[in-house]
Coordinates of C-alpha atoms in Angstrom, one line a residue:
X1 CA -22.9 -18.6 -37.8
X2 CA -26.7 -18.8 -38.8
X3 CA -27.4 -17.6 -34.8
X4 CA -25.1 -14.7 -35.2
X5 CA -26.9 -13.5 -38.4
X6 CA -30.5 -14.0 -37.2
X7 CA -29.0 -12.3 -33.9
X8 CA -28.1 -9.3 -36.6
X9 CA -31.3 -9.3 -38.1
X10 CA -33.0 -9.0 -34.7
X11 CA -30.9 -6.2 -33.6
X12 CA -31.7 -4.6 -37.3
X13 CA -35.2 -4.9 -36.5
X14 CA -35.2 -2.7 -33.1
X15 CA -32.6 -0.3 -34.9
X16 CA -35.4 0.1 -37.7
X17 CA -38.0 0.2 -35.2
X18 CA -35.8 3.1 -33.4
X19 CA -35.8 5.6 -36.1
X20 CA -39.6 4.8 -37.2
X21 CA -40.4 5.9 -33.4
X22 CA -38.5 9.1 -33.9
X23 CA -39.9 9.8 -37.3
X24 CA -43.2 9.4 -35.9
X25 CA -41.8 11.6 -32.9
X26 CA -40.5 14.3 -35.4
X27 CA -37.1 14.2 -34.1
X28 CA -34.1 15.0 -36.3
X29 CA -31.4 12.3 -37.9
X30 CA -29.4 12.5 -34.7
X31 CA -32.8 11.7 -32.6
X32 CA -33.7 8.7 -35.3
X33 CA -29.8 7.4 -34.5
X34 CA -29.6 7.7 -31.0
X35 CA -33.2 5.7 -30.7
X36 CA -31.7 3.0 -33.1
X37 CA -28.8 2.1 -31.1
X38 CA -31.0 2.3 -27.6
X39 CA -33.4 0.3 -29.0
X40 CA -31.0 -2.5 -30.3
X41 CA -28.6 -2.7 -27.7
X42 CA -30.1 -1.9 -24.2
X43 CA -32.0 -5.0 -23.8
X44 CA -28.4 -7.0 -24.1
X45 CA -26.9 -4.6 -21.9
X46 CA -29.1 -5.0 -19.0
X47 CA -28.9 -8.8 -19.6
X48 CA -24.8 -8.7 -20.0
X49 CA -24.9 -6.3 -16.4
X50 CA -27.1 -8.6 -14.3
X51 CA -25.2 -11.7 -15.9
X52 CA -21.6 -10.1 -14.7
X53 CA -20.8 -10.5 -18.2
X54 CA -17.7 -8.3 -19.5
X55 CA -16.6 -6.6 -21.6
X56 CA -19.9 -5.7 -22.9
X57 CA -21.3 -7.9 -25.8
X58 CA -21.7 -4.7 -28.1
X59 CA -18.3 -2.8 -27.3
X60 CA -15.8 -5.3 -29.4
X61 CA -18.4 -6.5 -32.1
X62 CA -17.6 -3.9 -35.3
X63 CA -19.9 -6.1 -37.3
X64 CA -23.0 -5.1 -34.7
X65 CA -22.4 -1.6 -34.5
X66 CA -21.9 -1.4 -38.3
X67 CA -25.6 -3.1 -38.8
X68 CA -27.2 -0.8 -36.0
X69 CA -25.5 2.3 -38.0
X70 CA -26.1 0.9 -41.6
X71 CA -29.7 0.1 -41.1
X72 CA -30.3 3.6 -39.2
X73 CA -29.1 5.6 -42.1
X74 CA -30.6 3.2 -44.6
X75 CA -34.5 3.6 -42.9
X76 CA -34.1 7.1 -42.5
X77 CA -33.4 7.2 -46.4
X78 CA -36.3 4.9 -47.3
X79 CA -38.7 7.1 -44.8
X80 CA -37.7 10.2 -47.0
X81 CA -39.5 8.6 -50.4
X82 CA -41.7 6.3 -48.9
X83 CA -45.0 6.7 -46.4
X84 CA -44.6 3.1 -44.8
X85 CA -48.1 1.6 -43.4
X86 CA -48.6 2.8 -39.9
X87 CA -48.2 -0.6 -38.2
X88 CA -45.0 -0.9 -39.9
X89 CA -43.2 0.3 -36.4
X90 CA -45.4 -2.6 -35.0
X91 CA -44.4 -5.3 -37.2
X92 CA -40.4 -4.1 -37.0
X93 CA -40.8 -4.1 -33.2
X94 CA -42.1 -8.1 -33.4
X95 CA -39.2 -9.1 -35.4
X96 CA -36.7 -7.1 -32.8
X97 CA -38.5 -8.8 -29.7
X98 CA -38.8 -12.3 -30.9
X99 CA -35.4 -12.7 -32.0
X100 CA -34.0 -10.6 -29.2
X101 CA -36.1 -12.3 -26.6
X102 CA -34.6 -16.0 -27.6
X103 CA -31.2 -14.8 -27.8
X104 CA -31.3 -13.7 -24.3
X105 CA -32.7 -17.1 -23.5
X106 CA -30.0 -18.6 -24.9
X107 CA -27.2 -16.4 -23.2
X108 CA -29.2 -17.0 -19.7
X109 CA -29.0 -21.1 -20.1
X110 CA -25.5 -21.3 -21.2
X111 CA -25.0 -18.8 -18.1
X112 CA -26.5 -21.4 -15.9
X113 CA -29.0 -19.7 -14.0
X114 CA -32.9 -21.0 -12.8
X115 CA -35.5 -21.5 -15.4
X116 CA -37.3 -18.8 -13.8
X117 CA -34.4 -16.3 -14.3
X118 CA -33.7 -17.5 -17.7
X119 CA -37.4 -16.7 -18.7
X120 CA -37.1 -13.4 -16.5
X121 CA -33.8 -12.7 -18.3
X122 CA -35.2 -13.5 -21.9
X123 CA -38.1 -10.9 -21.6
X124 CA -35.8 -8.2 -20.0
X125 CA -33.3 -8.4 -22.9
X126 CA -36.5 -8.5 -25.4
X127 CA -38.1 -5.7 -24.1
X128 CA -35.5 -3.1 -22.5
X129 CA -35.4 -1.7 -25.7
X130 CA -38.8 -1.1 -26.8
X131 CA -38.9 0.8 -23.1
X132 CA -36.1 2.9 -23.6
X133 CA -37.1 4.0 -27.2
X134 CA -40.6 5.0 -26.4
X135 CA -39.3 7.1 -22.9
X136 CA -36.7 8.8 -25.4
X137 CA -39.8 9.7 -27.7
X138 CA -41.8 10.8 -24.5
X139 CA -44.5 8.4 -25.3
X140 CA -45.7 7.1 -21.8
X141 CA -46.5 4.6 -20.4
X142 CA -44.2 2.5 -23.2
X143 CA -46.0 -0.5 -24.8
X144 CA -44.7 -2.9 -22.3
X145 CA -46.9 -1.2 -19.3
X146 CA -50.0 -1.2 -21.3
X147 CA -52.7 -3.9 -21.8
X148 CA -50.9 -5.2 -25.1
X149 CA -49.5 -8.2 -25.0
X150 CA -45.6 -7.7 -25.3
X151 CA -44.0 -9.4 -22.4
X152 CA -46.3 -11.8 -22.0
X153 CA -45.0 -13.0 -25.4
X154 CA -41.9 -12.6 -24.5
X155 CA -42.4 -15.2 -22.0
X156 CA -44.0 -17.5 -23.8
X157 CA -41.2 -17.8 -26.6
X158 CA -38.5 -18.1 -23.1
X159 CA -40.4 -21.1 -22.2
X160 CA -40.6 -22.5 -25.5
X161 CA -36.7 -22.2 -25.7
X162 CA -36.6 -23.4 -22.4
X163 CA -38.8 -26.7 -23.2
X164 CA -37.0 -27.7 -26.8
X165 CA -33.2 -27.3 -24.4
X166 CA -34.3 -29.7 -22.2
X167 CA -35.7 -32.2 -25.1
X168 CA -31.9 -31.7 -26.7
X169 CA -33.2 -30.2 -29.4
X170 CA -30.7 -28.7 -32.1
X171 CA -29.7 -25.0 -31.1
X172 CA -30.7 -23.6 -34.6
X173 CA -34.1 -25.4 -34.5
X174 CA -34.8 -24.2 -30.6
X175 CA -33.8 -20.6 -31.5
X176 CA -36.2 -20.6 -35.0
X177 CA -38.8 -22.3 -33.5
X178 CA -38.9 -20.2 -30.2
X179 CA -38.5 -16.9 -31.9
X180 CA -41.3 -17.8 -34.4
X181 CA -43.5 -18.4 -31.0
X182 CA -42.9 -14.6 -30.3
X183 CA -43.5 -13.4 -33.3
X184 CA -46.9 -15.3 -33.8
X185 CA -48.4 -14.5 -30.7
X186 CA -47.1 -10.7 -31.2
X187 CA -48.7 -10.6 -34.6
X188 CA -51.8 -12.4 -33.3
X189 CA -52.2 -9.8 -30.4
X190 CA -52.0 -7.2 -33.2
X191 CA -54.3 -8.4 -36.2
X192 CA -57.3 -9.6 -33.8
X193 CA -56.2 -6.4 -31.8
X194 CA -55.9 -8.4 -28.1
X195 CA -55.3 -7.0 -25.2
X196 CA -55.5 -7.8 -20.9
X197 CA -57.8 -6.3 -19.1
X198 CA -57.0 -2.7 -17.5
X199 CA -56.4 -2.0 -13.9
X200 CA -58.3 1.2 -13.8
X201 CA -61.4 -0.6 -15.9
X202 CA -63.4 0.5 -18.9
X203 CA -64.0 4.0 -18.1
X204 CA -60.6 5.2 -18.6
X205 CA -59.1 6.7 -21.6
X206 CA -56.6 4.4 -23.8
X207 CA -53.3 6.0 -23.9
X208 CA -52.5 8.5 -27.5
X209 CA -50.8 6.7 -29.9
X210 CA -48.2 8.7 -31.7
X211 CA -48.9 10.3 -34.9
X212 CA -48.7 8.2 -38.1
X213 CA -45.4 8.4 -40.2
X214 CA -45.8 11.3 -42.8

């Protein structure tokens, strides 16, 4: 039970994030809930695809949908009185990604695949979202093919999951502890603004951020 609900509140998270991409976009209500159900349930999609996993995880959970729809409608609301900070799309997204991330860990392991795919697995299910949402807002390249560090972090919470399993660590206390690795290094990367070094080198031109939330 307390996996399923931090798996809602991760799936909240991206649905938030959604809808603050398209109101940074400008796109209309419809645009804000389309984004918030590609950003939360993409990443689980791909995973549940790859995994031969069916029926989908998303298509006989009510409950999920409901949270995706609810937290859509209730953002959108909030964004019509309130100018949120502008790295609160950031800070969403970290919440989304860390929780998201582990969860896919988790669903890899009990799949029994390779450590290598379970980590490759994790970051796919973190991350397909945050893709899809900033291609659907015709922001390119999406964060995850810039310098910032995003999958990497991704990663690193996978392997942290993958580590505390193989101690026998309690389920609970692997997911917390692995999804609060994500989060940290995501948050880290942001505050002391970190980033990898670019292929094409210092001479060219970071990509446009989209506006600020008005």
């Amino acid at each position: 039970m307390v996996l399923y609900v931090l798996y809602l509140t991760g799936i909240a998270a991206f649905a938030a994030s959604g809808v603050l991409a398209a109101h940074q976009a400008r796109l209309d209500p419809f645009g804000g809930l389309v984004l918030a159900f590609a950003a939360a349930i993409s990443g689980g999609t791909l995973r549940d695809l790859i995994l031969d996993r069916h029926p989908l995880y998303w298509t006989h959970d009510w409950v999920l949908l409901t949270v995706v729809a609810a937290t859509a409608v209730a953002t959108m609301l909030l964004l019509r009185h309130r100018r949120l900070p502008h790295r609160s799309l950031m800070t969403v997204d970290a919440v989304g990604l860390s929780v998201v991330t582990v969860i896919g860990a988790r669903a890899a392991v009990d799949a029994g695949v390779t450590p290598l795919a379970v980590i490759m697995l994790a970051v796919l299910t973190g991350v397909t979202g945050e893709v899809v949402r900033d291609l659907l807002c015709g922001q390119f390249p999406p964060l995850l093919l810039r310098e910032d560090i995003y999958a990497t972090a991704a990663a690193a919470g996978a392997g942290v999951y993958l580590l505390l399993h193989w101690a026998g660590t309690a389920p609970t206390l692997t997911t917390v502890v692995a999804a609060a690795t994500v989060f940290m290094i995501r948050m880290a990367a942001l505050h002391f603004d970190l980033h990898f070094p670019r292929l094409a080198g210092r001479s060219a031109a970071r990509p446009t951020e989209p506006p600020a939330a008005s």
